[in-house]
Amino acid sequence: QKEVEQNSGPLSVPEGAIASLNCTYSDRGSQSFFWYRQYSGKSPELIMSIYSNGDKEDGRFTAQLNKASQYVSLLIRDSQPSDSATYLCAVKGDDKIIFGKGTRLHILP
Amino acid sequence: GAVVSQHPSRVICKSGTSVKIECRSLDFQATTMFWYRQFPKQSLMLMATSNEGSKATYEQGVEKDKFLINHASLTLSTLTVTSAHPEDSSFYICSALQGPPNQPQHFGDGTRLSIL
């Protein structure tokens, strides 16, 4: 069974600090990796896509992928209270996309 | 770009009613759309994958006769919850795939269904 694992949290981070969210996956053939943000009562919103090893930066967000370790992470710099949400890691190989259960992030003002 | 519209956003109805939810890709053609259900404080659960012009593929444990999916065009998929009961109350979310399979899914705003 293909799995995507995330720590459920909550992860509490002071405002202005770096929030680090981690995700591991079981399917070594996975090729596409995504991070979604989901506010309570809302639907998921795409934040980042990453397809190759290394870092990809977009504003305050950096996605990191290490296929050898089957590990993908999301860093949020200068964390803001508005970043408080559940972050979903999603992984796709040849088959359907698989979502992790999400990590709840709480930014402390 | 990549806007997915879902309607209605909220439905409250009596037990036994059938409810139709629409999912539209507004600025792209979506050959594949997905329907998810999410209970409070739980993770997304994929219900079915919908391909334009063909029958939907349902996940294990999802009743295809209860959750009717139609994907008649490249921009519209509908989910009909037939004879809904209180246990069907949930947050239903559609998503659409833009472009090749390795691209991300884009989600609609979801429909909160409450069956009395």
JSON list of C-alpha atoms in Angstrom, two decimals:
[
{"chain": "A", "resi": 1, "resn": "GLN", "atom": "CA", "xyz": [0.00, 0.00, 0.00]},
{"chain": "A", "resi": 2, "resn": "LYS", "atom": "CA", "xyz": [1.43, 3.35, -1.05]},
{"chain": "A", "resi": 3, "resn": "GLU", "atom": "CA", "xyz": [1.58, 5.76, 1.86]},
{"chain": "A", "resi": 4, "resn": "VAL", "atom": "CA", "xyz": [2.36, 9.37, 2.61]},
{"chain": "A", "resi": 5, "resn": "GLU", "atom": "CA", "xyz": [3.23, 10.10, 6.21]},
{"chain": "A", "resi": 6, "resn": "GLN", "atom": "CA", "xyz": [3.08, 13.40, 8.03]},
{"chain": "A", "resi": 7, "resn": "ASN", "atom": "CA", "xyz": [3.26, 14.32, 11.69]},
{"chain": "A", "resi": 8, "resn": "SER", "atom": "CA", "xyz": [-0.26, 15.41, 12.62]},
{"chain": "A", "resi": 9, "resn": "GLY", "atom": "CA", "xyz": [0.97, 18.15, 14.97]},
{"chain": "A", "resi": 10, "resn": "PRO", "atom": "CA", "xyz": [0.02, 20.65, 16.09]},
{"chain": "A", "resi": 11, "resn": "LEU", "atom": "CA", "xyz": [3.31, 22.30, 15.31]},
{"chain": "A", "resi": 12, "resn": "SER", "atom": "CA", "xyz": [3.59, 25.59, 17.17]},
{"chain": "A", "resi": 13, "resn": "VAL", "atom": "CA", "xyz": [6.00, 28.18, 15.79]},
{"chain": "A", "resi": 14, "resn": "PRO", "atom": "CA", "xyz": [6.55, 31.77, 17.00]},
{"chain": "A", "resi": 15, "resn": "GLU", "atom": "CA", "xyz": [5.63, 34.52, 14.58]},
{"chain": "A", "resi": 16, "resn": "GLY", "atom": "CA", "xyz": [8.59, 35.48, 12.44]},
{"chain": "A", "resi": 17, "resn": "ALA", "atom": "CA", "xyz": [10.36, 32.13, 12.85]},
{"chain": "A", "resi": 18, "resn": "ILE", "atom": "CA", "xyz": [10.83, 29.38, 10.26]},
{"chain": "A", "resi": 19, "resn": "ALA", "atom": "CA", "xyz": [8.22, 26.63, 10.19]},
{"chain": "A", "resi": 20, "resn": "SER", "atom": "CA", "xyz": [9.47, 23.27, 8.93]},
{"chain": "A", "resi": 21, "resn": "LEU", "atom": "CA", "xyz": [6.98, 20.67, 7.75]},
{"chain": "A", "resi": 22, "resn": "ASN", "atom": "CA", "xyz": [8.05, 17.18, 6.82]},
{"chain": "A", "resi": 23, "resn": "CYS", "atom": "CA", "xyz": [6.66, 14.33, 4.77]},
{"chain": "A", "resi": 24, "resn": "THR", "atom": "CA", "xyz": [7.85, 10.84, 3.86]},
{"chain": "A", "resi": 25, "resn": "TYR", "atom": "CA", "xyz": [6.45, 8.57, 1.19]},
{"chain": "A", "resi": 26, "resn": "SER", "atom": "CA", "xyz": [6.69, 4.87, 0.48]},
{"chain": "A", "resi": 27, "resn": "ASP", "atom": "CA", "xyz": [6.54, 4.65, -3.32]},
{"chain": "A", "resi": 28, "resn": "ARG", "atom": "CA", "xyz": [10.07, 5.03, -4.65]},
{"chain": "A", "resi": 29, "resn": "GLY", "atom": "CA", "xyz": [8.67, 5.54, -8.15]},
{"chain": "A", "resi": 30, "resn": "SER", "atom": "CA", "xyz": [6.88, 8.75, -7.17]},
{"chain": "A", "resi": 31, "resn": "GLN", "atom": "CA", "xyz": [7.59, 11.60, -9.54]},
{"chain": "A", "resi": 32, "resn": "SER", "atom": "CA", "xyz": [5.46, 14.59, -8.55]},
{"chain": "A", "resi": 33, "resn": "PHE", "atom": "CA", "xyz": [5.20, 16.21, -5.15]},
{"chain": "A", "resi": 34, "resn": "PHE", "atom": "CA", "xyz": [2.86, 18.90, -3.93]},
{"chain": "A", "resi": 35, "resn": "TRP", "atom": "CA", "xyz": [2.13, 20.93, -0.84]},
{"chain": "A", "resi": 36, "resn": "TYR", "atom": "CA", "xyz": [-1.38, 22.17, -0.17]},
{"chain": "A", "resi": 37, "resn": "ARG", "atom": "CA", "xyz": [-2.64, 24.47, 2.57]},
{"chain": "A", "resi": 38, "resn": "GLN", "atom": "CA", "xyz": [-6.09, 23.91, 4.04]},
{"chain": "A", "resi": 39, "resn": "TYR", "atom": "CA", "xyz": [-7.74, 26.38, 6.37]},
{"chain": "A", "resi": 40, "resn": "SER", "atom": "CA", "xyz": [-10.38, 25.04, 8.73]},
{"chain": "A", "resi": 41, "resn": "GLY", "atom": "CA", "xyz": [-13.66, 24.54, 6.88]},
{"chain": "A", "resi": 42, "resn": "LYS", "atom": "CA", "xyz": [-12.12, 25.34, 3.51]},
{"chain": "A", "resi": 43, "resn": "SER", "atom": "CA", "xyz": [-10.82, 23.27, 0.63]},
{"chain": "A", "resi": 44, "resn": "PRO", "atom": "CA", "xyz": [-7.11, 22.68, -0.05]},
{"chain": "A", "resi": 45, "resn": "GLU", "atom": "CA", "xyz": [-5.12, 25.31, -1.91]},
{"chain": "A", "resi": 46, "resn": "LEU", "atom": "CA", "xyz": [-1.97, 24.49, -3.88]},
{"chain": "A", "resi": 47, "resn": "ILE", "atom": "CA", "xyz": [1.17, 26.14, -2.51]},
{"chain": "A", "resi": 48, "resn": "MET", "atom": "CA", "xyz": [4.07, 24.40, -4.22]},
{"chain": "A", "resi": 49, "resn": "SER", "atom": "CA", "xyz": [4.91, 21.73, -6.76]},
{"chain": "A", "resi": 50, "resn": "ILE", "atom": "CA", "xyz": [8.32, 20.08, -6.95]},
{"chain": "A", "resi": 51, "resn": "TYR", "atom": "CA", "xyz": [9.51, 17.40, -9.34]},
{"chain": "A", "resi": 52, "resn": "SER", "atom": "CA", "xyz": [13.31, 17.12, -8.99]},
{"chain": "A", "resi": 53, "resn": "ASN", "atom": "CA", "xyz": [15.75, 16.77, -6.13]},
{"chain": "A", "resi": 54, "resn": "GLY", "atom": "CA", "xyz": [16.82, 19.92, -4.35]},
{"chain": "A", "resi": 55, "resn": "ASP", "atom": "CA", "xyz": [15.16, 23.11, -3.27]},
{"chain": "A", "resi": 56, "resn": "LYS", "atom": "CA", "xyz": [12.48, 25.18, -4.94]},
{"chain": "A", "resi": 57, "resn": "GLU", "atom": "CA", "xyz": [11.69, 28.62, -3.59]},
{"chain": "A", "resi": 58, "resn": "ASP", "atom": "CA", "xyz": [8.56, 30.72, -4.05]},
{"chain": "A", "resi": 59, "resn": "GLY", "atom": "CA", "xyz": [8.34, 33.79, -1.86]},
{"chain": "A", "resi": 60, "resn": "ARG", "atom": "CA", "xyz": [8.42, 32.76, 1.78]},
{"chain": "A", "resi": 61, "resn": "PHE", "atom": "CA", "xyz": [7.99, 29.10, 0.87]},
{"chain": "A", "resi": 62, "resn": "THR", "atom": "CA", "xyz": [10.73, 26.61, 0.04]},
{"chain": "A", "resi": 63, "resn": "ALA", "atom": "CA", "xyz": [10.02, 23.02, -0.93]},
{"chain": "A", "resi": 64, "resn": "GLN", "atom": "CA", "xyz": [12.82, 20.48, -0.54]},
{"chain": "A", "resi": 65, "resn": "LEU", "atom": "CA", "xyz": [12.88, 17.07, -2.19]},
{"chain": "A", "resi": 66, "resn": "ASN", "atom": "CA", "xyz": [15.21, 14.15, -1.53]},
{"chain": "A", "resi": 67, "resn": "LYS", "atom": "CA", "xyz": [14.14, 11.16, -3.59]},
{"chain": "A", "resi": 68, "resn": "ALA", "atom": "CA", "xyz": [16.89, 8.91, -2.24]},
{"chain": "A", "resi": 69, "resn": "SER", "atom": "CA", "xyz": [15.53, 9.39, 1.27]},
{"chain": "A", "resi": 70, "resn": "GLN", "atom": "CA", "xyz": [11.91, 9.54, 0.05]},
{"chain": "A", "resi": 71, "resn": "TYR", "atom": "CA", "xyz": [11.47, 12.77, 1.89]},
{"chain": "A", "resi": 72, "resn": "VAL", "atom": "CA", "xyz": [9.89, 16.09, 1.01]},
{"chain": "A", "resi": 73, "resn": "SER", "atom": "CA", "xyz": [9.65, 19.16, 3.21]},
{"chain": "A", "resi": 74, "resn": "LEU", "atom": "CA", "xyz": [8.18, 22.63, 3.22]},
{"chain": "A", "resi": 75, "resn": "LEU", "atom": "CA", "xyz": [9.84, 25.58, 4.91]},
{"chain": "A", "resi": 76, "resn": "ILE", "atom": "CA", "xyz": [7.91, 28.74, 5.67]},
{"chain": "A", "resi": 77, "resn": "ARG", "atom": "CA", "xyz": [10.11, 31.73, 6.46]},
{"chain": "A", "resi": 78, "resn": "ASP", "atom": "CA", "xyz": [8.98, 34.72, 8.49]},
{"chain": "A", "resi": 79, "resn": "SER", "atom": "CA", "xyz": [5.90, 32.81, 9.68]},
{"chain": "A", "resi": 80, "resn": "GLN", "atom": "CA", "xyz": [2.72, 34.85, 10.00]},
{"chain": "A", "resi": 81, "resn": "PRO", "atom": "CA", "xyz": [-0.46, 34.13, 11.97]},
{"chain": "A", "resi": 82, "resn": "SER", "atom": "CA", "xyz": [-2.22, 33.76, 8.61]},
{"chain": "A", "resi": 83, "resn": "ASP", "atom": "CA", "xyz": [-0.01, 30.73, 7.94]},
{"chain": "A", "resi": 84, "resn": "SER", "atom": "CA", "xyz": [-1.86, 28.85, 10.66]},
{"chain": "A", "resi": 85, "resn": "ALA", "atom": "CA", "xyz": [-3.55, 25.99, 8.79]},
{"chain": "A", "resi": 86, "resn": "THR", "atom": "CA", "xyz": [-3.24, 22.32, 7.99]},
{"chain": "A", "resi": 87, "resn": "TYR", "atom": "CA", "xyz": [-0.59, 21.53, 5.40]},
{"chain": "A", "resi": 88, "resn": "LEU", "atom": "CA", "xyz": [-1.14, 18.52, 3.17]},
{"chain": "A", "resi": 89, "resn": "CYS", "atom": "CA", "xyz": [1.69, 16.72, 1.43]},
{"chain": "A", "resi": 90, "resn": "ALA", "atom": "CA", "xyz": [0.65, 14.98, -1.79]},
{"chain": "A", "resi": 91, "resn": "VAL", "atom": "CA", "xyz": [2.66, 12.51, -3.85]},
{"chain": "A", "resi": 92, "resn": "LYS", "atom": "CA", "xyz": [2.01, 11.06, -7.28]},
{"chain": "A", "resi": 93, "resn": "GLY", "atom": "CA", "xyz": [3.68, 8.23, -9.16]},
{"chain": "A", "resi": 94, "resn": "ASP", "atom": "CA", "xyz": [2.18, 6.39, -12.10]},
{"chain": "A", "resi": 95, "resn": "ASP", "atom": "CA", "xyz": [-1.12, 5.99, -10.35]},
{"chain": "A", "resi": 96, "resn": "LYS", "atom": "CA", "xyz": [-3.35, 8.36, -8.46]},
{"chain": "A", "resi": 97, "resn": "ILE", "atom": "CA", "xyz": [-2.21, 11.17, -6.20]},
{"chain": "A", "resi": 98, "resn": "ILE", "atom": "CA", "xyz": [-1.98, 10.23, -2.53]},
{"chain": "A", "resi": 99, "resn": "PHE", "atom": "CA", "xyz": [-2.47, 12.79, 0.21]},
{"chain": "A", "resi": 100, "resn": "GLY", "atom": "CA", "xyz": [-1.00, 12.69, 3.66]},
{"chain": "A", "resi": 101, "resn": "LYS", "atom": "CA", "xyz": [-3.28, 13.34, 6.60]},
{"chain": "A", "resi": 102, "resn": "GLY", "atom": "CA", "xyz": [-1.78, 16.77, 7.09]},
{"chain": "A", "resi": 103, "resn": "THR", "atom": "CA", "xyz": [0.18, 18.67, 9.73]},
{"chain": "A", "resi": 104, "resn": "ARG", "atom": "CA", "xyz": [-1.60, 21.33, 11.75]},
{"chain": "A", "resi": 105, "resn": "LEU", "atom": "CA", "xyz": [0.56, 24.43, 12.01]},
{"chain": "A", "resi": 106, "resn": "HIS", "atom": "CA", "xyz": [-0.10, 27.09, 14.62]},
{"chain": "A", "resi": 107, "resn": "ILE", "atom": "CA", "xyz": [1.79, 30.36, 14.43]},
{"chain": "A", "resi": 108, "resn": "LEU", "atom": "CA", "xyz": [2.01, 32.01, 17.84]},
{"chain": "A", "resi": 109, "resn": "PRO", "atom": "CA", "xyz": [1.58, 35.81, 17.73]},
{"chain": "B", "resi": 1, "resn": "GLY", "atom": "CA", "xyz": [-5.49, 30.43, -13.92]},
{"chain": "B", "resi": 2, "resn": "ALA", "atom": "CA", "xyz": [-6.66, 26.95, -12.93]},
{"chain": "B", "resi": 3, "resn": "VAL", "atom": "CA", "xyz": [-9.91, 28.00, -11.30]},
{"chain": "B", "resi": 4, "resn": "VAL", "atom": "CA", "xyz": [-12.36, 25.32, -10.24]},
{"chain": "B", "resi": 5, "resn": "SER", "atom": "CA", "xyz": [-15.87, 26.36, -9.31]},
{"chain": "B", "resi": 6, "resn": "GLN", "atom": "CA", "xyz": [-18.07, 24.16, -7.13]},
{"chain": "B", "resi": 7, "resn": "HIS", "atom": "CA", "xyz": [-21.75, 24.75, -6.52]},
{"chain": "B", "resi": 8, "resn": "PRO", "atom": "CA", "xyz": [-23.62, 24.89, -4.22]},
{"chain": "B", "resi": 9, "resn": "SER", "atom": "CA", "xyz": [-21.37, 25.79, -1.32]},
{"chain": "B", "resi": 10, "resn": "ARG", "atom": "CA", "xyz": [-23.88, 24.71, 1.29]},
{"chain": "B", "resi": 11, "resn": "VAL", "atom": "CA", "xyz": [-26.89, 22.42, 1.25]},
{"chain": "B", "resi": 12, "resn": "ILE", "atom": "CA", "xyz": [-29.29, 21.65, 4.08]},
{"chain": "B", "resi": 13, "resn": "CYS", "atom": "CA", "xyz": [-32.06, 19.23, 3.29]},
{"chain": "B", "resi": 14, "resn": "LYS", "atom": "CA", "xyz": [-34.29, 16.51, 4.65]},
{"chain": "B", "resi": 15, "resn": "SER", "atom": "CA", "xyz": [-33.40, 12.85, 4.79]},
{"chain": "B", "resi": 16, "resn": "GLY", "atom": "CA", "xyz": [-34.33, 11.03, 1.58]},
{"chain": "B", "resi": 17, "resn": "THR", "atom": "CA", "xyz": [-33.60, 13.98, -0.69]},
{"chain": "B", "resi": 18, "resn": "SER", "atom": "CA", "xyz": [-31.21, 13.66, -3.62]},
{"chain": "B", "resi": 19, "resn": "VAL", "atom": "CA", "xyz": [-28.60, 16.38, -3.91]},
{"chain": "B", "resi": 20, "resn": "LYS", "atom": "CA", "xyz": [-26.60, 17.35, -6.99]},
{"chain": "B", "resi": 21, "resn": "ILE", "atom": "CA", "xyz": [-23.22, 19.07, -6.72]},
{"chain": "B", "resi": 22, "resn": "GLU", "atom": "CA", "xyz": [-21.56, 20.65, -9.75]},
{"chain": "B", "resi": 23, "resn": "CYS", "atom": "CA", "xyz": [-17.86, 21.05, -10.36]},
{"chain": "B", "resi": 24, "resn": "ARG", "atom": "CA", "xyz": [-16.64, 23.22, -13.22]},
{"chain": "B", "resi": 25, "resn": "SER", "atom": "CA", "xyz": [-13.17, 24.05, -14.47]},
{"chain": "B", "resi": 26, "resn": "LEU", "atom": "CA", "xyz": [-13.52, 27.68, -15.53]},
{"chain": "B", "resi": 27, "resn": "ASP", "atom": "CA", "xyz": [-10.36, 28.42, -17.47]},
{"chain": "B", "resi": 28, "resn": "PHE", "atom": "CA", "xyz": [-9.05, 25.03, -18.54]},
{"chain": "B", "resi": 29, "resn": "GLN", "atom": "CA", "xyz": [-10.25, 21.70, -19.81]},
{"chain": "B", "resi": 30, "resn": "ALA", "atom": "CA", "xyz": [-10.10, 18.92, -17.27]},
{"chain": "B", "resi": 31, "resn": "THR", "atom": "CA", "xyz": [-10.01, 15.42, -18.66]},
{"chain": "B", "resi": 32, "resn": "THR", "atom": "CA", "xyz": [-9.97, 14.08, -15.13]},
{"chain": "B", "resi": 33, "resn": "MET", "atom": "CA", "xyz": [-11.86, 15.28, -12.08]},
{"chain": "B", "resi": 34, "resn": "PHE", "atom": "CA", "xyz": [-11.88, 13.85, -8.58]},
{"chain": "B", "resi": 35, "resn": "TRP", "atom": "CA", "xyz": [-14.45, 13.78, -5.83]},
{"chain": "B", "resi": 36, "resn": "TYR", "atom": "CA", "xyz": [-13.41, 13.77, -2.18]},
{"chain": "B", "resi": 37, "resn": "ARG", "atom": "CA", "xyz": [-15.25, 13.66, 1.12]},
{"chain": "B", "resi": 38, "resn": "GLN", "atom": "CA", "xyz": [-13.89, 15.04, 4.35]},
{"chain": "B", "resi": 39, "resn": "PHE", "atom": "CA", "xyz": [-15.37, 14.59, 7.79]},
{"chain": "B", "resi": 40, "resn": "PRO", "atom": "CA", "xyz": [-14.53, 17.12, 10.55]},
{"chain": "B", "resi": 41, "resn": "LYS", "atom": "CA", "xyz": [-10.89, 17.02, 11.63]},
{"chain": "B", "resi": 42, "resn": "GLN", "atom": "CA", "xyz": [-10.20, 14.08, 9.33]},
{"chain": "B", "resi": 43, "resn": "SER", "atom": "CA", "xyz": [-8.18, 13.74, 6.16]},
{"chain": "B", "resi": 44, "resn": "LEU", "atom": "CA", "xyz": [-9.40, 13.90, 2.59]},
{"chain": "B", "resi": 45, "resn": "MET", "atom": "CA", "xyz": [-10.93, 10.68, 1.38]},
{"chain": "B", "resi": 46, "resn": "LEU", "atom": "CA", "xyz": [-11.00, 10.04, -2.35]},
{"chain": "B", "resi": 47, "resn": "MET", "atom": "CA", "xyz": [-14.42, 8.81, -3.41]},
{"chain": "B", "resi": 48, "resn": "ALA", "atom": "CA", "xyz": [-14.05, 8.51, -7.16]},
{"chain": "B", "resi": 49, "resn": "THR", "atom": "CA", "xyz": [-12.11, 9.53, -10.22]},
{"chain": "B", "resi": 50, "resn": "SER", "atom": "CA", "xyz": [-14.12, 10.91, -13.10]},
{"chain": "B", "resi": 51, "resn": "ASN", "atom": "CA", "xyz": [-12.93, 10.89, -16.69]},
{"chain": "B", "resi": 52, "resn": "GLU", "atom": "CA", "xyz": [-14.75, 12.81, -19.39]},
{"chain": "B", "resi": 53, "resn": "GLY", "atom": "CA", "xyz": [-16.99, 10.59, -21.46]},
{"chain": "B", "resi": 54, "resn": "SER", "atom": "CA", "xyz": [-16.48, 7.43, -19.45]},
{"chain": "B", "resi": 55, "resn": "LYS", "atom": "CA", "xyz": [-17.74, 5.82, -16.27]},
{"chain": "B", "resi": 56, "resn": "ALA", "atom": "CA", "xyz": [-16.26, 6.99, -12.99]},
{"chain": "B", "resi": 57, "resn": "THR", "atom": "CA", "xyz": [-13.87, 4.80, -11.06]},
{"chain": "B", "resi": 58, "resn": "TYR", "atom": "CA", "xyz": [-14.99, 4.43, -7.47]},
{"chain": "B", "resi": 59, "resn": "GLU", "atom": "CA", "xyz": [-12.77, 3.75, -4.49]},
{"chain": "B", "resi": 60, "resn": "GLN", "atom": "CA", "xyz": [-13.33, 0.67, -2.41]},
{"chain": "B", "resi": 61, "resn": "GLY", "atom": "CA", "xyz": [-16.27, 1.05, -0.06]},
{"chain": "B", "resi": 62, "resn": "VAL", "atom": "CA", "xyz": [-17.94, 3.89, -1.99]},
{"chain": "B", "resi": 63, "resn": "GLU", "atom": "CA", "xyz": [-21.39, 2.94, -3.27]},
{"chain": "B", "resi": 64, "resn": "LYS", "atom": "CA", "xyz": [-21.61, 3.87, -6.93]},
{"chain": "B", "resi": 65, "resn": "ASP", "atom": "CA", "xyz": [-25.40, 3.64, -6.93]},
{"chain": "B", "resi": 66, "resn": "LYS", "atom": "CA", "xyz": [-25.60, 6.13, -4.09]},
{"chain": "B", "resi": 67, "resn": "PHE", "atom": "CA", "xyz": [-22.99, 8.57, -5.34]},
{"chain": "B", "resi": 68, "resn": "LEU", "atom": "CA", "xyz": [-23.73, 9.09, -9.03]},
{"chain": "B", "resi": 69, "resn": "ILE", "atom": "CA", "xyz": [-21.02, 10.81, -11.00]},
{"chain": "B", "resi": 70, "resn": "ASN", "atom": "CA", "xyz": [-21.40, 12.26, -14.46]},
{"chain": "B", "resi": 71, "resn": "HIS", "atom": "CA", "xyz": [-18.57, 13.86, -16.44]},
{"chain": "B", "resi": 72, "resn": "ALA", "atom": "CA", "xyz": [-20.32, 14.87, -19.62]},
{"chain": "B", "resi": 73, "resn": "SER", "atom": "CA", "xyz": [-17.91, 17.56, -20.79]},
{"chain": "B", "resi": 74, "resn": "LEU", "atom": "CA", "xyz": [-14.30, 18.62, -20.33]},
{"chain": "B", "resi": 75, "resn": "THR", "atom": "CA", "xyz": [-15.36, 21.37, -17.93]},
{"chain": "B", "resi": 76, "resn": "LEU", "atom": "CA", "xyz": [-18.16, 19.84, -15.89]},
{"chain": "B", "resi": 77, "resn": "SER", "atom": "CA", "xyz": [-18.54, 16.93, -13.52]},
{"chain": "B", "resi": 78, "resn": "THR", "atom": "CA", "xyz": [-21.50, 16.37, -11.23]},
{"chain": "B", "resi": 79, "resn": "LEU", "atom": "CA", "xyz": [-21.93, 14.31, -8.09]},
{"chain": "B", "resi": 80, "resn": "THR", "atom": "CA", "xyz": [-25.44, 13.32, -7.08]},
{"chain": "B", "resi": 81, "resn": "VAL", "atom": "CA", "xyz": [-25.97, 11.97, -3.58]},
{"chain": "B", "resi": 82, "resn": "THR", "atom": "CA", "xyz": [-29.13, 9.91, -3.95]},
{"chain": "B", "resi": 83, "resn": "SER", "atom": "CA", "xyz": [-31.58, 9.47, -1.09]},
{"chain": "B", "resi": 84, "resn": "ALA", "atom": "CA", "xyz": [-29.25, 11.20, 1.32]},
{"chain": "B", "resi": 85, "resn": "HIS", "atom": "CA", "xyz": [-29.27, 10.31, 5.00]},
{"chain": "B", "resi": 86, "resn": "PRO", "atom": "CA", "xyz": [-27.74, 12.04, 8.04]},
{"chain": "B", "resi": 87, "resn": "GLU", "atom": "CA", "xyz": [-24.62, 9.86, 7.82]},
{"chain": "B", "resi": 88, "resn": "ASP", "atom": "CA", "xyz": [-23.96, 11.37, 4.37]},
{"chain": "B", "resi": 89, "resn": "SER", "atom": "CA", "xyz": [-23.51, 14.80, 5.97]},
{"chain": "B", "resi": 90, "resn": "SER", "atom": "CA", "xyz": [-19.97, 15.85, 5.16]},
{"chain": "B", "resi": 91, "resn": "PHE", "atom": "CA", "xyz": [-17.77, 18.28, 3.26]},
{"chain": "B", "resi": 92, "resn": "TYR", "atom": "CA", "xyz": [-17.60, 17.24, -0.41]},
{"chain": "B", "resi": 93, "resn": "ILE", "atom": "CA", "xyz": [-14.77, 18.63, -2.49]},
{"chain": "B", "resi": 94, "resn": "CYS", "atom": "CA", "xyz": [-14.04, 18.24, -6.17]},
{"chain": "B", "resi": 95, "resn": "SER", "atom": "CA", "xyz": [-10.73, 18.76, -7.88]},
{"chain": "B", "resi": 96, "resn": "ALA", "atom": "CA", "xyz": [-9.65, 18.92, -11.49]},
{"chain": "B", "resi": 97, "resn": "LEU", "atom": "CA", "xyz": [-6.44, 17.93, -13.17]},
{"chain": "B", "resi": 98, "resn": "GLN", "atom": "CA", "xyz": [-4.99, 20.58, -15.44]},
{"chain": "B", "resi": 99, "resn": "GLY", "atom": "CA", "xyz": [-2.81, 19.19, -18.18]},
{"chain": "B", "resi": 100, "resn": "PRO", "atom": "CA", "xyz": [-0.66, 16.03, -17.93]},
{"chain": "B", "resi": 101, "resn": "PRO", "atom": "CA", "xyz": [-1.08, 13.58, -15.05]},
{"chain": "B", "resi": 102, "resn": "ASN", "atom": "CA", "xyz": [2.06, 14.84, -13.28]},
{"chain": "B", "resi": 103, "resn": "GLN", "atom": "CA", "xyz": [0.50, 18.27, -12.80]},
{"chain": "B", "resi": 104, "resn": "PRO", "atom": "CA", "xyz": [-1.26, 19.25, -9.56]},
{"chain": "B", "resi": 105, "resn": "GLN", "atom": "CA", "xyz": [-4.94, 18.99, -8.90]},
{"chain": "B", "resi": 106, "resn": "HIS", "atom": "CA", "xyz": [-6.85, 22.19, -8.30]},
{"chain": "B", "resi": 107, "resn": "PHE", "atom": "CA", "xyz": [-9.68, 22.12, -5.81]},
{"chain": "B", "resi": 108, "resn": "GLY", "atom": "CA", "xyz": [-13.12, 23.67, -5.80]},
{"chain": "B", "resi": 109, "resn": "ASP", "atom": "CA", "xyz": [-14.32, 25.49, -2.70]},
{"chain": "B", "resi": 110, "resn": "GLY", "atom": "CA", "xyz": [-16.25, 22.47, -1.46]},
{"chain": "B", "resi": 111, "resn": "THR", "atom": "CA", "xyz": [-19.89, 21.79, -0.61]},
{"chain": "B", "resi": 112, "resn": "ARG", "atom": "CA", "xyz": [-20.99, 21.38, 2.96]},
{"chain": "B", "resi": 113, "resn": "LEU", "atom": "CA", "xyz": [-23.89, 18.95, 2.98]},
{"chain": "B", "resi": 114, "resn": "SER", "atom": "CA", "xyz": [-26.11, 18.69, 6.03]},
{"chain": "B", "resi": 115, "resn": "ILE", "atom": "CA", "xyz": [-28.90, 16.12, 6.03]},
{"chain": "B", "resi": 116, "resn": "LEU", "atom": "CA", "xyz": [-31.53, 16.57, 8.73]}
]
